Short mmCIF file of C-alpha atoms in Angstrom, two decimals:
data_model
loop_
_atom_site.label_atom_id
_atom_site.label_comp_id
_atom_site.label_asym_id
_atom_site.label_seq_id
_atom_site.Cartn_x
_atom_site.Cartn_y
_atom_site.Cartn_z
CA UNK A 82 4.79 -1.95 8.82
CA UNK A 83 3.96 -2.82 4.94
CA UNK A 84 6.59 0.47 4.13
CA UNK A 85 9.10 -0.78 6.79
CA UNK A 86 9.55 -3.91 5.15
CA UNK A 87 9.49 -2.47 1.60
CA UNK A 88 12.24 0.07 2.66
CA UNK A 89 14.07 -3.55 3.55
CA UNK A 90 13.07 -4.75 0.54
CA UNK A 91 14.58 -2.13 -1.38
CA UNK A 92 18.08 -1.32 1.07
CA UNK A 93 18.95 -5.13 0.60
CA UNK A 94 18.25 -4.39 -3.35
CA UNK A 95 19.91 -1.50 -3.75
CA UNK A 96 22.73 -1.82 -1.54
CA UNK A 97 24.59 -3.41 -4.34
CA UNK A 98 24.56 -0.69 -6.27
CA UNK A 99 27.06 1.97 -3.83
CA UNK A 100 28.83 -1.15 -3.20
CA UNK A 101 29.58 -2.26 -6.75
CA UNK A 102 32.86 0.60 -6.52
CA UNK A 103 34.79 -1.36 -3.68
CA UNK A 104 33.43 -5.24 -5.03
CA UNK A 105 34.50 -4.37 -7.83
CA UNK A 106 38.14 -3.15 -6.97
CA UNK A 107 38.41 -6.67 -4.08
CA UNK A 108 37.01 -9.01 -6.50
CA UNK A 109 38.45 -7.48 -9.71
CA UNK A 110 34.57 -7.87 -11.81
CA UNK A 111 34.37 -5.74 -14.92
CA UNK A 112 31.16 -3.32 -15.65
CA UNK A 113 29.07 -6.33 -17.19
CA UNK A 114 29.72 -9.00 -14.60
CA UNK A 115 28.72 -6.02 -12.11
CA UNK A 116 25.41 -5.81 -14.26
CA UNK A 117 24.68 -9.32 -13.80
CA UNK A 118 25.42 -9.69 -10.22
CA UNK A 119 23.19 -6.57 -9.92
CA UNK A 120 20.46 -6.73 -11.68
CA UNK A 121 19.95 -10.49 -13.59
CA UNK A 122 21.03 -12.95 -10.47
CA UNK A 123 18.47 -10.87 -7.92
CA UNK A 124 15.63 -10.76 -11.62
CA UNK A 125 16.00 -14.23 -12.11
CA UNK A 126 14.58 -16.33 -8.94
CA UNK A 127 12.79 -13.09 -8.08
CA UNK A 128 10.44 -13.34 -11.21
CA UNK A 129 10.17 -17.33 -11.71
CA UNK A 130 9.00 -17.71 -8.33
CA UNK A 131 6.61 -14.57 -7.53
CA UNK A 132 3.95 -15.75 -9.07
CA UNK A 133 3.47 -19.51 -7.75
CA UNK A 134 4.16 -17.44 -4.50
CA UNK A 135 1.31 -15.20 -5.24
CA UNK A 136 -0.97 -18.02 -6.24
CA UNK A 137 -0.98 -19.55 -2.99
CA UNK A 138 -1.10 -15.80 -1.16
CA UNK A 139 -4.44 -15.41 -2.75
CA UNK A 140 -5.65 -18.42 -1.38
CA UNK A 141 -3.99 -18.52 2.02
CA UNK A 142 -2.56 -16.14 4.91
CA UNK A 143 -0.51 -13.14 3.08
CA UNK A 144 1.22 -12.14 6.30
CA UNK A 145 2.70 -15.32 7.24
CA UNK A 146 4.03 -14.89 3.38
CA UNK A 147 5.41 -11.75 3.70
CA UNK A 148 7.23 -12.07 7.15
CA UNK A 149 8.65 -15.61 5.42
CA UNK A 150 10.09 -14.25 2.73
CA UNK A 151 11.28 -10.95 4.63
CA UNK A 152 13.36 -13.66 6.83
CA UNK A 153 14.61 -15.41 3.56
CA UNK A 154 15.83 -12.40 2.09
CA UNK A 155 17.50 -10.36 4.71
CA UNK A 156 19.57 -14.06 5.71
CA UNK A 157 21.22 -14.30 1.91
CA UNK A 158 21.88 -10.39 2.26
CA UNK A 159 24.12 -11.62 5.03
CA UNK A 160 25.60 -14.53 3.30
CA UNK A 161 26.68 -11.77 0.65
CA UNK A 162 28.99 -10.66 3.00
CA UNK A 163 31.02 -14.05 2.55
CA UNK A 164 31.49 -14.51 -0.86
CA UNK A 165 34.80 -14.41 -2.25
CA UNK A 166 34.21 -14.90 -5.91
CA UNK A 167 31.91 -13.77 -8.74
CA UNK A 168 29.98 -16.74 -8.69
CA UNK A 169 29.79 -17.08 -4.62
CA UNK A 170 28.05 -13.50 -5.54
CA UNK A 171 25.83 -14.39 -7.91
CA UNK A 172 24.55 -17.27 -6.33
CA UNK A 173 23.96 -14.97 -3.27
CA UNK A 174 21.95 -12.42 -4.97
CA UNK A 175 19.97 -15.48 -6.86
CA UNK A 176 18.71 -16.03 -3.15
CA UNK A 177 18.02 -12.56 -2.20
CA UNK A 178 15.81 -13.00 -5.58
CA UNK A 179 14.04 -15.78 -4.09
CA UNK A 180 13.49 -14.31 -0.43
CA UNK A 181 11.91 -10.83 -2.26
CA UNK A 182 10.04 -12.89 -4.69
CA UNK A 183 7.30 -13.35 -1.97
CA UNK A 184 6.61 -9.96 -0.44
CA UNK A 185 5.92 -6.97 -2.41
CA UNK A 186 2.66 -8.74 -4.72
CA UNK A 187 0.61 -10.00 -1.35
CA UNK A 188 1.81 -6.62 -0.05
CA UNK A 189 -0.10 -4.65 -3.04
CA UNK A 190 -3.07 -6.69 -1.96
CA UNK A 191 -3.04 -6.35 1.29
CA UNK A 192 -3.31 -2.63 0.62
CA UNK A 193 -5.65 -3.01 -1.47
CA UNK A 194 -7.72 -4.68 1.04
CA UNK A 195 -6.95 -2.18 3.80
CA UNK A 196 -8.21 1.24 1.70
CA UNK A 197 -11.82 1.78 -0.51
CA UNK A 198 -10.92 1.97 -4.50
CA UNK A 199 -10.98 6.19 -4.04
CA UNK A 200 -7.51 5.97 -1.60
CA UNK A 201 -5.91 3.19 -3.35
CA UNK A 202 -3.51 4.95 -5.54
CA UNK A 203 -2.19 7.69 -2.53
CA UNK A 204 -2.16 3.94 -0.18
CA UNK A 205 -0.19 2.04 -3.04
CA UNK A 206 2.18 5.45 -3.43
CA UNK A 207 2.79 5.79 0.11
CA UNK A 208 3.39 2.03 0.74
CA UNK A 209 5.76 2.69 -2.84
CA UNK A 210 7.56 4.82 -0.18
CA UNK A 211 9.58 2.43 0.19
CA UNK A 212 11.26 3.13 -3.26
CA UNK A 213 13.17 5.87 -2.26
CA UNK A 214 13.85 5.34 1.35
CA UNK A 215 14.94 1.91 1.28
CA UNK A 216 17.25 2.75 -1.67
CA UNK A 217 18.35 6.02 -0.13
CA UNK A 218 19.00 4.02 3.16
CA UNK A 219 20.92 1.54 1.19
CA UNK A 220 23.11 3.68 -0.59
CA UNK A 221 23.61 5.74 2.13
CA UNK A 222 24.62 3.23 4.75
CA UNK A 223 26.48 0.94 2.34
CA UNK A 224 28.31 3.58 1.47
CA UNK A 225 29.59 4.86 5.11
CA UNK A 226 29.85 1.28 6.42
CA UNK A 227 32.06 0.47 3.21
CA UNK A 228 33.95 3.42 3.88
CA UNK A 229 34.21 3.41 7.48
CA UNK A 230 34.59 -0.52 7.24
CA UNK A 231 34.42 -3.09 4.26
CA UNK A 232 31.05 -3.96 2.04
CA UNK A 233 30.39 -7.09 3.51
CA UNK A 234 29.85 -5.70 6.98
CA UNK A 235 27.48 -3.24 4.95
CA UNK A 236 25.86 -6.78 4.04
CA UNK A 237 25.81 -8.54 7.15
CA UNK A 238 24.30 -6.05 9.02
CA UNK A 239 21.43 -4.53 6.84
CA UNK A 240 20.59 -8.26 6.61
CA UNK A 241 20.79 -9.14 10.30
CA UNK A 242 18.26 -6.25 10.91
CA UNK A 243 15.63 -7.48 8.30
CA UNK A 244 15.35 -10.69 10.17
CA UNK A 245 15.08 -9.26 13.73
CA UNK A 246 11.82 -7.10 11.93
CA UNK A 247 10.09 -10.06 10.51
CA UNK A 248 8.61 -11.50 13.47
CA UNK A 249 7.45 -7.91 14.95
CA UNK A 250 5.37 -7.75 11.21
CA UNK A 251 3.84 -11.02 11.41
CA UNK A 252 2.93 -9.48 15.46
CA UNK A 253 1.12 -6.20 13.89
CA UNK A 254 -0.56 -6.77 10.54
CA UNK A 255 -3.59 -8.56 10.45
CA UNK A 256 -4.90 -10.67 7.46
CA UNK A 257 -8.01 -8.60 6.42
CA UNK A 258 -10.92 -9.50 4.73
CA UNK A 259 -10.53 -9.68 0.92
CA UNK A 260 -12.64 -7.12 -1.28
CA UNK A 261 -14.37 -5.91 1.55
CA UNK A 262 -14.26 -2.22 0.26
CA UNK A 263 -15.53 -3.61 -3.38
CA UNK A 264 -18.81 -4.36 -4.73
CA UNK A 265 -20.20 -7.71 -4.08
CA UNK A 266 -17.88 -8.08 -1.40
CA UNK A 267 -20.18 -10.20 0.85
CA UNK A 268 -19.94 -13.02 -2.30
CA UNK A 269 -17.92 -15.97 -1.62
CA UNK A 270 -15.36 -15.81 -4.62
CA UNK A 271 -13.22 -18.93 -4.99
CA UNK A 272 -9.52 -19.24 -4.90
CA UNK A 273 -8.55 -18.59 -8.98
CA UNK A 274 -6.03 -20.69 -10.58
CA UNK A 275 -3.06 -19.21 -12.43
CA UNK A 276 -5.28 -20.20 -15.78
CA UNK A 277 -7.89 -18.63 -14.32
CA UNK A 278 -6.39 -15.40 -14.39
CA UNK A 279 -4.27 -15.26 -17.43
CA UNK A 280 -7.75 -16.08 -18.94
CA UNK A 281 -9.19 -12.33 -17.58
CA UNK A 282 -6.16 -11.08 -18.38
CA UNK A 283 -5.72 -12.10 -21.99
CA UNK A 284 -8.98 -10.08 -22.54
CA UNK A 285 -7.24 -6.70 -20.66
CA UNK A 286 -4.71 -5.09 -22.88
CA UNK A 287 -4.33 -2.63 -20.89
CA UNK A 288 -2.71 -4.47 -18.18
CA UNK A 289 -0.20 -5.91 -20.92
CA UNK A 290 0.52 -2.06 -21.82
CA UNK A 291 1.05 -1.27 -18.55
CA UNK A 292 3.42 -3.87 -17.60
CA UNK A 293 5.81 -3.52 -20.96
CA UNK A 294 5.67 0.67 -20.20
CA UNK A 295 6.70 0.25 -16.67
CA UNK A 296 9.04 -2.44 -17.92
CA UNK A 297 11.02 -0.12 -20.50
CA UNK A 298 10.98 2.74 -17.28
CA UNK A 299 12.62 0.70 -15.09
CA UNK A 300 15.13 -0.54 -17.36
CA UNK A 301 16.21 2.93 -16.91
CA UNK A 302 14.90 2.79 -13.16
CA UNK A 303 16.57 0.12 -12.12
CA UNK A 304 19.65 1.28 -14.24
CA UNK A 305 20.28 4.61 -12.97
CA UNK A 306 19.48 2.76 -8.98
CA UNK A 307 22.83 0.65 -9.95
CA UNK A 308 25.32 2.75 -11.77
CA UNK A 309 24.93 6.54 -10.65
CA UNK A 310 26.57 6.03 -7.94
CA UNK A 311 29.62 4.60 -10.19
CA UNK A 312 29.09 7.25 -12.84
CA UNK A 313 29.47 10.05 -9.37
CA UNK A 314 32.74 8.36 -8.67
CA UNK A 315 34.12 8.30 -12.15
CA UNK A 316 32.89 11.15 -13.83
CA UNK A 317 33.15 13.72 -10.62
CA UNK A 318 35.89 12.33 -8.72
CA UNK A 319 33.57 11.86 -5.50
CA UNK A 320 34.27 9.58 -3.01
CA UNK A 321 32.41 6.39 -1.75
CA UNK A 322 30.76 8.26 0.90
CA UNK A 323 30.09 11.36 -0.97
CA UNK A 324 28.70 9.87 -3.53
CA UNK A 325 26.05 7.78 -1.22
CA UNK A 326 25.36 11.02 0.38
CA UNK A 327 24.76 12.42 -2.70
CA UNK A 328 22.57 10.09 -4.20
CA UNK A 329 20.76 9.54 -1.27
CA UNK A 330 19.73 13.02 -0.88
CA UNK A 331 18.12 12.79 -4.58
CA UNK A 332 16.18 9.62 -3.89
CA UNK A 333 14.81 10.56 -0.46
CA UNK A 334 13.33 14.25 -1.45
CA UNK A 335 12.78 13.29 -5.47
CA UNK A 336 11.37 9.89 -4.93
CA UNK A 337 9.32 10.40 -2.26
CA UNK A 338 7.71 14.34 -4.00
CA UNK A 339 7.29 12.46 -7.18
CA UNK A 340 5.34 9.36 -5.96
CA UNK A 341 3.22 10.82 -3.74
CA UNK A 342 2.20 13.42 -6.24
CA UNK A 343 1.39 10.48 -8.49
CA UNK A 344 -0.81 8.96 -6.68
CA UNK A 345 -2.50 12.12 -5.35
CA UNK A 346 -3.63 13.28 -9.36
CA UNK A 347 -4.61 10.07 -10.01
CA UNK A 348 -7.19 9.15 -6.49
CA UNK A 349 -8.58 13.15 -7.62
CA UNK A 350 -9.19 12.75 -11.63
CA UNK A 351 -9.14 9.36 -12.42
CA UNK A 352 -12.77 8.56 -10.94
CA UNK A 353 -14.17 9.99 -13.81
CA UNK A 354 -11.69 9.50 -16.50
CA UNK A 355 -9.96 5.94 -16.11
CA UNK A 356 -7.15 6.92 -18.75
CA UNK A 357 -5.99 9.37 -16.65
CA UNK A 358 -4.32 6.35 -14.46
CA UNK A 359 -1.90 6.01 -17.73
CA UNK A 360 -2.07 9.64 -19.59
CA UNK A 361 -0.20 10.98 -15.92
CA UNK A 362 2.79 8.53 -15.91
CA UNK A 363 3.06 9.37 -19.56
CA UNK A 364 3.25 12.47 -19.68
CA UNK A 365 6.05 12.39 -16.60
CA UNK A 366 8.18 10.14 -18.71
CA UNK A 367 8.72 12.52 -21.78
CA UNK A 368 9.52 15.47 -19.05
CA UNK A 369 12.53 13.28 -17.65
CA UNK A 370 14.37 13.50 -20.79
CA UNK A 371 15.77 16.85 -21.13
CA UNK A 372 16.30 17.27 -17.17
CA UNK A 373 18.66 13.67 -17.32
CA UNK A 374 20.47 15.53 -20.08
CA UNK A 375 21.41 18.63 -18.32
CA UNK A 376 22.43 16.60 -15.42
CA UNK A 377 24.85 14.09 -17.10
CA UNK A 378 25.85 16.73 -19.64
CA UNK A 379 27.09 19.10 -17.02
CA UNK A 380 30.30 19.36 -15.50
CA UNK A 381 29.00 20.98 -12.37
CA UNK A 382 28.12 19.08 -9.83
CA UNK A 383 25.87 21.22 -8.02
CA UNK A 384 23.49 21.71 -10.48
CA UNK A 385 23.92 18.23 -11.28
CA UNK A 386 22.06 17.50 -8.01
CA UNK A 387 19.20 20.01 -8.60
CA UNK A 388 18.50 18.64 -11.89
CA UNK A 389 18.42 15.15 -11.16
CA UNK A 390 15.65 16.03 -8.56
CA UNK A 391 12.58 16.36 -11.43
CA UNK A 392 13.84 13.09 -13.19
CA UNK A 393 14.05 11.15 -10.22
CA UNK A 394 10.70 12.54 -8.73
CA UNK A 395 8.90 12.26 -12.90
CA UNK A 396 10.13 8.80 -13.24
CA UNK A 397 8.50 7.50 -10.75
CA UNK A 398 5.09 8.85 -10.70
CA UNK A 399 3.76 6.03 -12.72
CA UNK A 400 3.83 4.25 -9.19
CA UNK A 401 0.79 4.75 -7.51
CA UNK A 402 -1.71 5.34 -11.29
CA UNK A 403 -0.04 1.93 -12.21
CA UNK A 404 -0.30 -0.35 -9.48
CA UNK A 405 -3.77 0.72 -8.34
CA UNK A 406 -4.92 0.58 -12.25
CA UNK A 407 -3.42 -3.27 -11.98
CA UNK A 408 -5.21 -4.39 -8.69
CA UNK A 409 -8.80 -2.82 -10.49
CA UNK A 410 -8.69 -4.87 -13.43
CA UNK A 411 -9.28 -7.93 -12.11
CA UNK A 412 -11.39 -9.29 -9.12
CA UNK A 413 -10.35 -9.26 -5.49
CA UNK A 414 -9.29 -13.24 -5.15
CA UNK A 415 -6.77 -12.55 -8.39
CA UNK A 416 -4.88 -9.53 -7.32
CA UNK A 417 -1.86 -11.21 -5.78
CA UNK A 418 -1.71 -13.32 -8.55
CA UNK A 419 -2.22 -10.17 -11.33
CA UNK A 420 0.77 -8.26 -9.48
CA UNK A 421 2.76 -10.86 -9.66
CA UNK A 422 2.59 -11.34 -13.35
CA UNK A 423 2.79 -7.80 -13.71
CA UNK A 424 6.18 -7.75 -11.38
CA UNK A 425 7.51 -10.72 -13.56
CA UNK A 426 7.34 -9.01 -16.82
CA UNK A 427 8.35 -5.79 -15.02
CA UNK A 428 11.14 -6.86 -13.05
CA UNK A 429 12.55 -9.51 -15.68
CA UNK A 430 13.08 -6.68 -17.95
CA UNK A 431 13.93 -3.86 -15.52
CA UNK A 432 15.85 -5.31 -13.50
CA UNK A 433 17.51 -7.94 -15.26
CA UNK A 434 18.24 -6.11 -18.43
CA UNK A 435 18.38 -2.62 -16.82
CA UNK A 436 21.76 -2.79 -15.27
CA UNK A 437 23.23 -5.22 -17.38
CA UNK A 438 22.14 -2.81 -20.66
CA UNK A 439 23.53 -0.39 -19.20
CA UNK A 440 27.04 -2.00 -18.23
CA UNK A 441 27.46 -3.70 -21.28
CA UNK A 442 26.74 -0.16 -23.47
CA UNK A 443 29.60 1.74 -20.80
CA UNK A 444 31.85 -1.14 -21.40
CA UNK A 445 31.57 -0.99 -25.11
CA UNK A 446 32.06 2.79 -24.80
CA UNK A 447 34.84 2.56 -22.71
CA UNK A 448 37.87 2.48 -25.55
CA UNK A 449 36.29 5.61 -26.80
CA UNK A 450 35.27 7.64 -23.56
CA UNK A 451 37.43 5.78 -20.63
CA UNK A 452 36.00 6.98 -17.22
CA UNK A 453 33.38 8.77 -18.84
CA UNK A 454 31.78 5.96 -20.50
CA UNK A 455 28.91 5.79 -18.15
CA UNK A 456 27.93 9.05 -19.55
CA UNK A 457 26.92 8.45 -22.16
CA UNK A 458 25.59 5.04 -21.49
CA UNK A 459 22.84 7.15 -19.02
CA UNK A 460 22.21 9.23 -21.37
CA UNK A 461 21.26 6.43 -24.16
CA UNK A 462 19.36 4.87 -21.43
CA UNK A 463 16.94 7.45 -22.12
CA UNK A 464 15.46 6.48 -24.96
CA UNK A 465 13.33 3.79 -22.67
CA UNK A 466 11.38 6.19 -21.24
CA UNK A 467 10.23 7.51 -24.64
CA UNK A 468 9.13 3.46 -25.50
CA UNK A 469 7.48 3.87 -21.72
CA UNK A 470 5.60 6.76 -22.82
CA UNK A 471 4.05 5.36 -26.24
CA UNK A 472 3.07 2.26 -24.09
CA UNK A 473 1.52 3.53 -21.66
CA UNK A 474 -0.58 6.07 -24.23
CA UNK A 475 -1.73 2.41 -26.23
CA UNK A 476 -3.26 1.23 -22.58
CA UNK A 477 -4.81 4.65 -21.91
CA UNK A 478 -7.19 3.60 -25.07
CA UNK A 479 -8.37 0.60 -22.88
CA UNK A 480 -8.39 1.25 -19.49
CA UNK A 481 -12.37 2.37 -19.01
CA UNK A 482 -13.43 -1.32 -20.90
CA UNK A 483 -10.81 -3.05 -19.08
CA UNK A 484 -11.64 -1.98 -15.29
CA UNK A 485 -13.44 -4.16 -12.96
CA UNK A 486 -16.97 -2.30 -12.38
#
């Protein structure tokens, strides 16, 4: 159920992103107004308000949270189907931001509560699932309901079906016990302020590396979620459909390979060797590089496809290392309120400068390259992965000190 509404999550996030072609041509938006619809009006509610949100999940009912916010989000997806304007948009996505801003931190500890510490990282990876599917879903049926239809029936109707799941959630999962899989469990730990966490936190620099690292990857993340589909249409002449179909395909088998073999290495070496939960992701980053040059480089599309597969799969194995490493360097009562942080400094840069970066650079190339522009804007994009990498190698130093014994 915790993947089902993450693949929600991420189909009303994503969506956006095969629909910017035809909301772009009906509301006549350039590249960086699409990059601010897209990434900064969802970043900007969605960051402010997860972690008040996750200060009150660690101290009350996480369910009832989650199937809230689940009904929140999926009713402004539908009210994106009525705008008429940029700003009718923006304002939109601003409350998708605000419904999403309550369900993926409670979700990481709910998992976290539901698995021992030696299962965490293949439970967090296969509840991260939801990545790929939910985008792959979104892409896929934006794109034939746009095609077949308009985008704001796409809209309307992925939203209408998050609402009609959120009461069959709040039916199902059960508010377990927290930290019963963790030493000392049996302890009655009090609710922790927000100042009572930064306070642990401020003494983990690990966690601080970790959250700027995955920040920089999903600035290209996040990116590549929003304009490949554009950069398919432009660059290869695809169609709207195709070029869902085509994306989708990558997401669904690369996504899902690369998580899940994240989180596997990690739950087998990382007992013994705490770094490991960073060195992995690391490592993955630098290998997406040459593989996201072939791809954009290329004129053919089928190879194309097979080489965005290892990017898509090595960019996000960080995953499941990173967000079990987060929920084990701090106690049990302040893991809500840890992922949050860690999803505000993630998210605020990722998402809101992701797309945005990446719009503004096409646009500026634009005189130069036309139609192509967004080839070369992907392919500076890169360059965040290599800040990812170095990040990520700085926490590595800390991680053993920094974990929660």
């Amino acid at each position: 159920m915790l993947v089902l509404v993450y693949t929600f999550n991420f189909i009303d996030r994503q969506i956006v992103g095969i629909l910017a072609v035809p909301i772009k041509a009906d509301l006549g938006l350039s590249d960086t107004e699409l990059g601010l619809m897209g990434g900064l009006a969802f970043a900007l509610f969605y960051t402010l308000l997860g972690i008040p949100i996750a200060v009150l999940a660690d101290r009350s009912n996480r369910t009832i949270i989650v199937s809230v916010a689940l009904v929140v989000w999926s009713g402004m997806t539908v009210v994106c189907g009525f705008a008429q304007n940029f700003w009718q948009l923006f304002l939109a996505r601003l409350g998708v931001g605000v419904g999403e801003a309550g369900g993926v931190a409670p979700s990481y500890s709910l998992v976290a509560d539901y698995f021992p510490p030696h299962q965490r990282a293949r439970a967090l990876a296969v509840y991260s699932f939801g990545v790929p599917i939910g985008s792959a879903l979104g892409i896929v049926f934006g794109g034939f309901i746009a095609s077949k239809i308009d985008w704001r029936t796409a809209f309307i109707l992925v939203g209408a079906a998050g609402v009609l799941v959120a009461p069959l959630f709040k039916l199902i999962v059960k508010e377990p016990l927290r930290g019963r899989y963790d030493a000392g469990h049996g302890k009655p730990a009090g609710a922790a302020g927000i100042g009572d966490v930064l306070r642990v936190l401020f003494r983990k620099p690990s966690f601080w590396g970790l959250s700027l690292g995955a920040s920089a990857s999903s600035m290209m993340g996040y990116g590549l979620f929003f304009w490949l589909p554009s950069f398919l249409v432009r660059s290869y002449g695809l169609s709207l459909l195709e070029a869902s179909l085509f994306f989708g395909a990558i997401l669904l088998c690369g996504g899902i390979v690369g998580i899940w073999f994240g989180g596997s290495l990690v739950d087998r070496f990382g007992t013994a060797r705490r770094r490991v939960y960073a060195f992995i992701p690391a490592a993955a980053f630098v290998a997406t590089i040459p593989f996201y040059v072939g791809a954009v480089t290329t004129h053919s599309l089928a190879l194309s496809f097979f080489l965005l597969l290892a990017p898509t799969a090595l960019g996000l194995m960080w995953l499941g290392p990173v967000l079990s490493a987060i929920q084990h360097v701090v106690q049990p009562n302040m893991r809500t309120t840890a992922s949050a942080i860690f999803l505000f400094i993630n998210n605020l840069i990722g998402i809101g400068l992701g797309t945005v970066m990446l719009g503004l650079i096409s646009d500026g190339l634009s005189t130069r390259f036309g139609a192509e522009s967004l080839r070369y804007a992907i392919l500076a994009g890169t360059s965040f992965y290599l800040v990812a990498a170095s990040l990520f190698l700085l926490s590595a130093r800390r991680l053993e000190r920094d974990w929660e014994k």
